[in-house]
PDB file of C-alpha atoms in Angstrom:
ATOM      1  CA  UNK M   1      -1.574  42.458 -39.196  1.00 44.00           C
ATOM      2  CA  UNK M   2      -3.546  44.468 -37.049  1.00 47.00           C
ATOM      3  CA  UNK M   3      -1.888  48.027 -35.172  1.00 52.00           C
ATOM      4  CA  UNK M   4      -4.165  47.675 -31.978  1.00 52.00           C
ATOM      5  CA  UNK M   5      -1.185  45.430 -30.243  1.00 53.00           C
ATOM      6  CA  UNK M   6       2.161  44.523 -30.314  1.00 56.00           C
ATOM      7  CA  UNK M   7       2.454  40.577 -29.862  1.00 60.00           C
ATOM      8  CA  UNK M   8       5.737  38.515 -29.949  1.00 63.00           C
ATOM      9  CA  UNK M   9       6.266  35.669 -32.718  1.00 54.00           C
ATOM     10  CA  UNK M  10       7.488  32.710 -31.528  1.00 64.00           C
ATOM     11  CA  UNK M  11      10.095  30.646 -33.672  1.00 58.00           C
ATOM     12  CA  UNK M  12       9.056  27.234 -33.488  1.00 52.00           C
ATOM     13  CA  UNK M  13      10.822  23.696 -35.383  1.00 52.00           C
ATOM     14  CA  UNK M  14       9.726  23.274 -38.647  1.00 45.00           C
ATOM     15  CA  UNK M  15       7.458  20.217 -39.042  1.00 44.00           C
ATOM     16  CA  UNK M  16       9.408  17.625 -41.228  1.00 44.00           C
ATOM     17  CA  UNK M  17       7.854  13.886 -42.314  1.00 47.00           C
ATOM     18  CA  UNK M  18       9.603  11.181 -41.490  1.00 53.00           C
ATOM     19  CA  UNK M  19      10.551  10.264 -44.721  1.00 52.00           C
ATOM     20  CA  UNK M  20      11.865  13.522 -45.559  1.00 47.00           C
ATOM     21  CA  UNK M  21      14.930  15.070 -44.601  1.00 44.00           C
ATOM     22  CA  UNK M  22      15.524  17.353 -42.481  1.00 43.00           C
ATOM     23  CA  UNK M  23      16.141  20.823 -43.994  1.00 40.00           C
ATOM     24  CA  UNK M  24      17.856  24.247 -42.553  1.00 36.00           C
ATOM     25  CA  UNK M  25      14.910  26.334 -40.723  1.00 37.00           C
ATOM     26  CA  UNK M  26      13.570  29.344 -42.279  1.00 35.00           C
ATOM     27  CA  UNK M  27      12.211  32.277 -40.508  1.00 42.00           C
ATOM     28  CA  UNK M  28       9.601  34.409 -41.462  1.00 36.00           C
ATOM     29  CA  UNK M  29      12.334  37.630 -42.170  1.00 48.00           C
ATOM     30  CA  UNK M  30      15.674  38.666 -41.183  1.00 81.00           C
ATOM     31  CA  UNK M  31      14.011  41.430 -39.114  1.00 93.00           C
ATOM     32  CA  UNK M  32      14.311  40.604 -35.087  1.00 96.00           C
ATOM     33  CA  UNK M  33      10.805  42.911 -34.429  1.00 96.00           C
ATOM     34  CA  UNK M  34       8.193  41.311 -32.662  1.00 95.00           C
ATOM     35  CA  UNK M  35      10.980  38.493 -31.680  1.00 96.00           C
ATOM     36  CA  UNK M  36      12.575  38.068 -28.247  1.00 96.00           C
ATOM     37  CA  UNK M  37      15.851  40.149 -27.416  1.00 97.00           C
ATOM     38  CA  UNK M  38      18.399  37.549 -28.080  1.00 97.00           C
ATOM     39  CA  UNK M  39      20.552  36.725 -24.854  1.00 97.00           C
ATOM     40  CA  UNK M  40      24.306  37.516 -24.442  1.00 98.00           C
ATOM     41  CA  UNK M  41      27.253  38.263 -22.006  1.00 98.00           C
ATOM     42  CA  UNK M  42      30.037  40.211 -22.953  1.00 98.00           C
ATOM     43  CA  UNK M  43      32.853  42.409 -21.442  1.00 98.00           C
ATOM     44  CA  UNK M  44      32.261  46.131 -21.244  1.00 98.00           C
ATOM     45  CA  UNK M  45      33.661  49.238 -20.282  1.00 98.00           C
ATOM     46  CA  UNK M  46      31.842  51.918 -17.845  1.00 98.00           C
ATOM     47  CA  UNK M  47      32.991  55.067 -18.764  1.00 98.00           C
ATOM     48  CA  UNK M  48      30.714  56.700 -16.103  1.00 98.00           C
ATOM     49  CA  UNK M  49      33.693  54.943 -13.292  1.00 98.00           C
ATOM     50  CA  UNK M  50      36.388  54.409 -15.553  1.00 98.00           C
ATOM     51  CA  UNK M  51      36.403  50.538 -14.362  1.00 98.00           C
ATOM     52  CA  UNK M  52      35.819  47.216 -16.922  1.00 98.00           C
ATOM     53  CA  UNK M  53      32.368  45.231 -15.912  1.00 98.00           C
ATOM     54  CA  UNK M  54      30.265  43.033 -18.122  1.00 98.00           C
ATOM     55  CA  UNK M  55      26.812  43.853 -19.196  1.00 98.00           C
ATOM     56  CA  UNK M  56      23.979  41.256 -20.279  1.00 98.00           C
ATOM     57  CA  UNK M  57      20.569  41.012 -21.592  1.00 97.00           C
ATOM     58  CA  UNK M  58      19.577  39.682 -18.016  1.00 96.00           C
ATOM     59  CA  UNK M  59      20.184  43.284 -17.151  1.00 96.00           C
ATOM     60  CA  UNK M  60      17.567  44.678 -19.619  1.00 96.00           C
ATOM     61  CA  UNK M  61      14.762  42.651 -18.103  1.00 94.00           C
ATOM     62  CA  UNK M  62      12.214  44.551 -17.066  1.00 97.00           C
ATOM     63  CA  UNK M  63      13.332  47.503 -18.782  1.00 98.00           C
ATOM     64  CA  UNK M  64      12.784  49.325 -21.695  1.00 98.00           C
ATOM     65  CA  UNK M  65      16.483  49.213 -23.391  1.00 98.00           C
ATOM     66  CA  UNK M  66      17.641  50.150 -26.440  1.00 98.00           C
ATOM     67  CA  UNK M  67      21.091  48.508 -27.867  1.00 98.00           C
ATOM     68  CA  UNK M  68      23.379  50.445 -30.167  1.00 98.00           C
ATOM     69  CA  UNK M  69      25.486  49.106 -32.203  1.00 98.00           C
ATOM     70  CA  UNK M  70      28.529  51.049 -34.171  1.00 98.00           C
ATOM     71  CA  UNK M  71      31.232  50.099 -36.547  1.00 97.00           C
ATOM     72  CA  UNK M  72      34.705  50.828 -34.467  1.00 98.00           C
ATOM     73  CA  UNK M  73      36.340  52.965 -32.415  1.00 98.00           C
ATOM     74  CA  UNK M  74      39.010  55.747 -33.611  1.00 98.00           C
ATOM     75  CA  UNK M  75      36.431  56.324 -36.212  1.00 97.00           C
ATOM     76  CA  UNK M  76      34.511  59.587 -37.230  1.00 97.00           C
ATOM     77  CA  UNK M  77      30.980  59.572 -37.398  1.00 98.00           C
ATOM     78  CA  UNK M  78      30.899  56.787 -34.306  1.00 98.00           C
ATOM     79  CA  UNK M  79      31.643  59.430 -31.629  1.00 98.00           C
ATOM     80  CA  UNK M  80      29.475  61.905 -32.637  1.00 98.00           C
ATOM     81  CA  UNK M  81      26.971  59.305 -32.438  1.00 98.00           C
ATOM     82  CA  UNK M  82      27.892  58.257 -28.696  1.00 98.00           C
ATOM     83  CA  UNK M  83      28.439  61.572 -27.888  1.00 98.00           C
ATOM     84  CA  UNK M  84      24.915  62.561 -28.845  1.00 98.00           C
ATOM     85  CA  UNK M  85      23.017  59.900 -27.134  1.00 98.00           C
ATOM     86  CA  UNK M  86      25.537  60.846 -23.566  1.00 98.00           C
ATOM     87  CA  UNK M  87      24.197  64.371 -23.925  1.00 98.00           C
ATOM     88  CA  UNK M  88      20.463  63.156 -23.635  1.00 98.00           C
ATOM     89  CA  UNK M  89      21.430  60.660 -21.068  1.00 98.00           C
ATOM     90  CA  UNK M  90      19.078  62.569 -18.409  1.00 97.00           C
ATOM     91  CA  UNK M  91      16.081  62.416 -20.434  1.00 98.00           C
ATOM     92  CA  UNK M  92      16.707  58.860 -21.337  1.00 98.00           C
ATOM     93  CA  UNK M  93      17.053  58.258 -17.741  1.00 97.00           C
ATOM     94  CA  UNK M  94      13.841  59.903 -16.799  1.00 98.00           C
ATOM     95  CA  UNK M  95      11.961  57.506 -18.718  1.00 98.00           C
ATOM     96  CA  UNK M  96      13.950  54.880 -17.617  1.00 98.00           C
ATOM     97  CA  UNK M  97      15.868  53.583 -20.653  1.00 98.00           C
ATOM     98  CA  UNK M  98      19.273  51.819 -20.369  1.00 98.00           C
ATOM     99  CA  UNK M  99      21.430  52.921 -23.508  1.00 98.00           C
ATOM    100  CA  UNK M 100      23.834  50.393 -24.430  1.00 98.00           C
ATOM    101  CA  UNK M 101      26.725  50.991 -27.109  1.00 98.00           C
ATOM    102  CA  UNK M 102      28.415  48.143 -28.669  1.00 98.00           C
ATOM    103  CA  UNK M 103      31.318  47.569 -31.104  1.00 98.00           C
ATOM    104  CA  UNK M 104      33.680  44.722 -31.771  1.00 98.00           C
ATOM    105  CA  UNK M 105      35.963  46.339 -30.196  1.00 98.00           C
ATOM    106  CA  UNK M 106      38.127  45.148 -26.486  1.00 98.00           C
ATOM    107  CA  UNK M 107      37.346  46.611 -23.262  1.00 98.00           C
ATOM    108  CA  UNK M 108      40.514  47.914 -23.264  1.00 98.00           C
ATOM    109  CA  UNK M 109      39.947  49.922 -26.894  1.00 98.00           C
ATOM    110  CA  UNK M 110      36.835  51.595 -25.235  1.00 98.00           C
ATOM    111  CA  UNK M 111      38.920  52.733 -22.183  1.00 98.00           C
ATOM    112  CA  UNK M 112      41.694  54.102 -24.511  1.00 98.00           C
ATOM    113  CA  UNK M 113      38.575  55.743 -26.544  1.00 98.00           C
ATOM    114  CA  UNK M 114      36.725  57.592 -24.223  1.00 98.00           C
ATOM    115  CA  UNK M 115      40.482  58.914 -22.433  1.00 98.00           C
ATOM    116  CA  UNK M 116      41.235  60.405 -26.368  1.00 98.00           C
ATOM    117  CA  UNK M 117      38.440  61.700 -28.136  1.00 98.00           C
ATOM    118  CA  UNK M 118      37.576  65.288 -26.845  1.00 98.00           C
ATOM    119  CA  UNK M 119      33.752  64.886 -28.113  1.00 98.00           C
ATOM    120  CA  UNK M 120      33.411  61.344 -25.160  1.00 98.00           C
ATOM    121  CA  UNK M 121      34.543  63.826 -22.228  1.00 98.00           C
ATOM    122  CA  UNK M 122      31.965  63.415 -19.360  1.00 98.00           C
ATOM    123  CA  UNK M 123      30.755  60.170 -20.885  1.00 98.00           C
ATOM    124  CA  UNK M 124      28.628  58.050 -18.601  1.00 98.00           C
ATOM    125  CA  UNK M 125      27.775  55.092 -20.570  1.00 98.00           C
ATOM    126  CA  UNK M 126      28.900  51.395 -20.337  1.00 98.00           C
ATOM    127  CA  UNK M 127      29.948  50.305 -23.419  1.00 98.00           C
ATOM    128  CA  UNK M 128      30.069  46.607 -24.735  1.00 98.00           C
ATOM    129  CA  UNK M 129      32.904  44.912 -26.330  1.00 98.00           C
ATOM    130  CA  UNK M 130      32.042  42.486 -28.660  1.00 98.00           C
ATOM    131  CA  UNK M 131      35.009  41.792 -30.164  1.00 97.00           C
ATOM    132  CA  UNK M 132      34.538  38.183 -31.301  1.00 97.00           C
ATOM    133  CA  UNK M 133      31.315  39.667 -33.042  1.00 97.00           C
ATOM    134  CA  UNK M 134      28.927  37.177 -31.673  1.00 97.00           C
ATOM    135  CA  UNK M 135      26.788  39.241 -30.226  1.00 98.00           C
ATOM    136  CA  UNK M 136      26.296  41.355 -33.380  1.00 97.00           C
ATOM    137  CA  UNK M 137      25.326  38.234 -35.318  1.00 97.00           C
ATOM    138  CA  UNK M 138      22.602  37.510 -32.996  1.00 97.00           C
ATOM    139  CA  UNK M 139      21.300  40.805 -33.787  1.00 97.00           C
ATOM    140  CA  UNK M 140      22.070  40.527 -37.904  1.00 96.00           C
ATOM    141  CA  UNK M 141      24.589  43.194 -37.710  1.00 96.00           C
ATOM    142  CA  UNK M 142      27.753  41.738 -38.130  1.00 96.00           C
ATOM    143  CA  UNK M 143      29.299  42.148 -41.672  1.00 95.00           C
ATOM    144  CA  UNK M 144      31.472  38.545 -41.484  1.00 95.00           C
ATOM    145  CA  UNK M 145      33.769  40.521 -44.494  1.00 95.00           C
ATOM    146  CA  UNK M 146      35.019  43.871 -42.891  1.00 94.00           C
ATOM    147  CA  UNK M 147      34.922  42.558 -38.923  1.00 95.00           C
ATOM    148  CA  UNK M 148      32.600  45.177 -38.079  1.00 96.00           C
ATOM    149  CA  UNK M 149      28.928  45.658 -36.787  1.00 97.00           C
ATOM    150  CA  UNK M 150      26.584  47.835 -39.091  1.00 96.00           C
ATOM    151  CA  UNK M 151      25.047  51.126 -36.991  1.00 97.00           C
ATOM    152  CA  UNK M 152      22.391  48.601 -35.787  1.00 97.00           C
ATOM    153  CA  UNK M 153      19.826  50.323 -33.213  1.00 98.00           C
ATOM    154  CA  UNK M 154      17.294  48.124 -31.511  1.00 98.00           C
ATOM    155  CA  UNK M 155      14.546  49.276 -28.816  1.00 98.00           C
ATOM    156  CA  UNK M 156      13.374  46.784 -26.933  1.00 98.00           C
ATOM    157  CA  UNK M 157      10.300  46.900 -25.045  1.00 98.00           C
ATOM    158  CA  UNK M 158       9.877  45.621 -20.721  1.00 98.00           C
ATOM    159  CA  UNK M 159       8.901  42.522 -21.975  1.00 97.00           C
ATOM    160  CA  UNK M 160      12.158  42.148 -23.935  1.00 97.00           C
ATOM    161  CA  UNK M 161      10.405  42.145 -27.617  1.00 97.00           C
ATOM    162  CA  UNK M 162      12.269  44.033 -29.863  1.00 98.00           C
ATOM    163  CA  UNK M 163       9.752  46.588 -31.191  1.00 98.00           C
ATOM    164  CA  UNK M 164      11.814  48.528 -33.334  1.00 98.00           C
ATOM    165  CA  UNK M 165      15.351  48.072 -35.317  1.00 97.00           C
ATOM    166  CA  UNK M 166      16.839  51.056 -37.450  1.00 96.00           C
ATOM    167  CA  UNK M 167      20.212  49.736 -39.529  1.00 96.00           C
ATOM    168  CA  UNK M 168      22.231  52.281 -41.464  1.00 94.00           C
ATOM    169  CA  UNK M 169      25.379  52.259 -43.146  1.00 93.00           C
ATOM    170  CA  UNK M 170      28.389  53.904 -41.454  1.00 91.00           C
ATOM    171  CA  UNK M 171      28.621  56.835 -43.738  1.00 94.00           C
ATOM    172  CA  UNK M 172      25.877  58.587 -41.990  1.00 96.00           C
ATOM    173  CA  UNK M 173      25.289  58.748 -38.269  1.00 97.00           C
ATOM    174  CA  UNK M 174      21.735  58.598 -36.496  1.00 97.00           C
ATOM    175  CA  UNK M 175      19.257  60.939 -34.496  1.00 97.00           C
ATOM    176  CA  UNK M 176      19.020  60.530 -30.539  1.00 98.00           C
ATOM    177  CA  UNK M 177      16.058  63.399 -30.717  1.00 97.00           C
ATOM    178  CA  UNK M 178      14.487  60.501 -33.454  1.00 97.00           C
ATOM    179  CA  UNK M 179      15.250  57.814 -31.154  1.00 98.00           C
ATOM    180  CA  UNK M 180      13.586  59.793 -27.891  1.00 98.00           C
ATOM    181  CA  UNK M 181      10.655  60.318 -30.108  1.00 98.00           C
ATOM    182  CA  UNK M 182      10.189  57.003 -30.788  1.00 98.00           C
ATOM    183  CA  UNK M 183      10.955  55.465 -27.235  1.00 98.00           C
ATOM    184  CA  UNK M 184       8.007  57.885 -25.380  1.00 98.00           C
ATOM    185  CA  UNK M 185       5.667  56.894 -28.182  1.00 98.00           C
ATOM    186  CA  UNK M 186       6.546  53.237 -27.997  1.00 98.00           C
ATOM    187  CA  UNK M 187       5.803  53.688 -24.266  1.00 98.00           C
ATOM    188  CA  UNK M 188       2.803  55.727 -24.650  1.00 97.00           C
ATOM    189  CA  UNK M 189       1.392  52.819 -26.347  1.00 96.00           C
ATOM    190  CA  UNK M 190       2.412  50.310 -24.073  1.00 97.00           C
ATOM    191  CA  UNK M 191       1.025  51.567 -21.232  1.00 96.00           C
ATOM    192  CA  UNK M 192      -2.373  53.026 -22.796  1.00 95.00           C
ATOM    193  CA  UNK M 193      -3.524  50.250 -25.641  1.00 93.00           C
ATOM    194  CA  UNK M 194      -3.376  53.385 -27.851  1.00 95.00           C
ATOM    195  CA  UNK M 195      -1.701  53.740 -31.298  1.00 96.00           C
ATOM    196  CA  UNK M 196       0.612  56.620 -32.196  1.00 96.00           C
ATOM    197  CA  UNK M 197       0.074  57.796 -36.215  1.00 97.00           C
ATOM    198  CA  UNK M 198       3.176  58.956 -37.982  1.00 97.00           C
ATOM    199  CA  UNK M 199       5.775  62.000 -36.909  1.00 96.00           C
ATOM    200  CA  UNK M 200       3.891  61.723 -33.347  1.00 97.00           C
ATOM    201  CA  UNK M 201       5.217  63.615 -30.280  1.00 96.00           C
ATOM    202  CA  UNK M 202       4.755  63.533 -27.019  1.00 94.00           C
ATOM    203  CA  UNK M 203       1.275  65.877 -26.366  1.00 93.00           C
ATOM    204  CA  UNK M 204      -0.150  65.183 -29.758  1.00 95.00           C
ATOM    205  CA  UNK M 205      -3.187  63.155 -30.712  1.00 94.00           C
ATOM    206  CA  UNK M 206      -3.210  59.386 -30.594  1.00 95.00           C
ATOM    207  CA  UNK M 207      -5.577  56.992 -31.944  1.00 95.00           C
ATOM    208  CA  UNK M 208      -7.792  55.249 -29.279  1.00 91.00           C
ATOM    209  CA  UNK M 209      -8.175  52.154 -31.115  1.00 90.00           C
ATOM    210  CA  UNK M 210      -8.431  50.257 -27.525  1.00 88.00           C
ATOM    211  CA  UNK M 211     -12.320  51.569 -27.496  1.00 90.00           C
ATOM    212  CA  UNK M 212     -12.890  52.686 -30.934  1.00 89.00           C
ATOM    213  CA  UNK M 213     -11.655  50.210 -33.528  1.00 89.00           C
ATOM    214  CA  UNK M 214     -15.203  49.614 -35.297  1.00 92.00           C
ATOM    215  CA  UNK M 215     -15.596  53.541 -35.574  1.00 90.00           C
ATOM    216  CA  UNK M 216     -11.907  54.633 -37.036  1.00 90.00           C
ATOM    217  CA  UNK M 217     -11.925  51.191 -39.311  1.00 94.00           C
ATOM    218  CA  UNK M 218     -11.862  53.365 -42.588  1.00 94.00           C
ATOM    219  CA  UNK M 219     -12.315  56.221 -40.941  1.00 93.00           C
ATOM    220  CA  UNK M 220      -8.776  57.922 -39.444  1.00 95.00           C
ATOM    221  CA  UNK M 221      -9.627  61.091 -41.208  1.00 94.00           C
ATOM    222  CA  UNK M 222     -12.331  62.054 -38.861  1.00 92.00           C
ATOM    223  CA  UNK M 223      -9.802  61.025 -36.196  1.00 94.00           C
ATOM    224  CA  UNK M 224      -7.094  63.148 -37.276  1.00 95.00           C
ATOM    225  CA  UNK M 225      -6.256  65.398 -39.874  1.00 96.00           C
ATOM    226  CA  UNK M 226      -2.855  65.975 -42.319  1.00 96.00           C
ATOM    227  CA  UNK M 227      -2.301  69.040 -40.465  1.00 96.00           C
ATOM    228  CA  UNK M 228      -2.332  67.762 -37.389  1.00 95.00           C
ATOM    229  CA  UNK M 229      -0.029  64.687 -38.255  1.00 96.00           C
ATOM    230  CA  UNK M 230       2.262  66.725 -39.733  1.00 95.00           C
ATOM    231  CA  UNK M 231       2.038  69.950 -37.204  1.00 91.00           C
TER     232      UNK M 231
END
């Protein structure tokens, strides 16, 4: 598959004789990149007003959104997590991301959440409440034997394609400077045709395959160098 674009995959119905039975459709992976951001509704919490909404995937449209999921709350690693990503809410902001947290927990366990735990102080994000777990399924992320979500995070592009999904298990939490990284060179290439190579910050060299593909096929070297992918 070729880096130049990113391009969605369509699931279509599996084509079955008539003589045959109808089997159970497979898809290509269990991954949701390249696929569409799968719809849902649920209750939520804004922390930022301290009143109980609802927040959709309607709301992402147009946007460039990334959707957290995270075992429970009253855990340990969870609110440093949350915390983290509220501390870089302005830079998220400025390049207009909407940061949504999920767990399968109520509304009201959120409120009660954020009023306890000393690290959520000042929080300003609206977090979902997916405590039937439905929404979690849709994204894979929902272990059916504990009642929790895995730390699913999913970035999801203005198109609303998922173009990137980072699951963990809960032992160990994950990195909001990673995930900024990865959102401005996600957009970089979106709005440019460009590709970014690997451990690639904002400022550094990109690949210009959108003119040069016949030149850098076989050739990244004289592109870039080690040093410079790993400066």
């Amino acid at each position: 598959m070729p880096c130049d674009t990113t391009k969605v995959i369509e699931d279509t119905e599996p084509i079955v004789a008539e003589n045959q039975p109808k089997q159970e459709e497979k898809k290509m992976g269990s991954t949701l990149v390249m696929r569409r951001m799968p719809e849902f509704e649920m209750e939520a919490y804004d922390a930022a007003t301290g009143h109980y909404t609802t927040i959709s995937s309607e709301q992402l449209k147009g946007k460039w959104g990334v959707i957290c999921f995270y075992p429970a709350d009253f855990t340990f690693v969870c609110p440093t997590e949350i915390a983290a990503m509220n501390s870089q809410l302005d830079k998220l902001n400025e390049l207009g991301v909407v940061v949504v947290p999920i767990s399968g927990d109520t509304k009201f366990s959120h409120k009660r959440f954020v009023e306890t735990e000393p690290l959520l102080e000042g929080l300003k994000l609206t977090m979902g409440a997916d405590n039937t777990g439905n929404v979690a399924r849709k994204f894979g992320v929902w272990i059916e034997q504990e009642g929790v979500a895995l730390r699913g995070r999913f970035i999801i592009n203005p198109d609303g394609v998922v173009v990137a999904e980072e699951t963990v298990a809960d032992s160990v939490g994950r990195s909001v400077m990673e995930l900024i990284r990865q959102l401005e060179a996600w957009q970089h290439a979106y709005s440019t045709g460009e590709v970014c190579p690997a451990n690639w910050h904002k400022g550094k060299k990109t690949l210009p395959v959108n003119t040069d593909v016949e030149q850098m096929t076989g050739n990244v070297g004289k592109y870039i160098t080690i040093d410079e992918i790993l400066a």
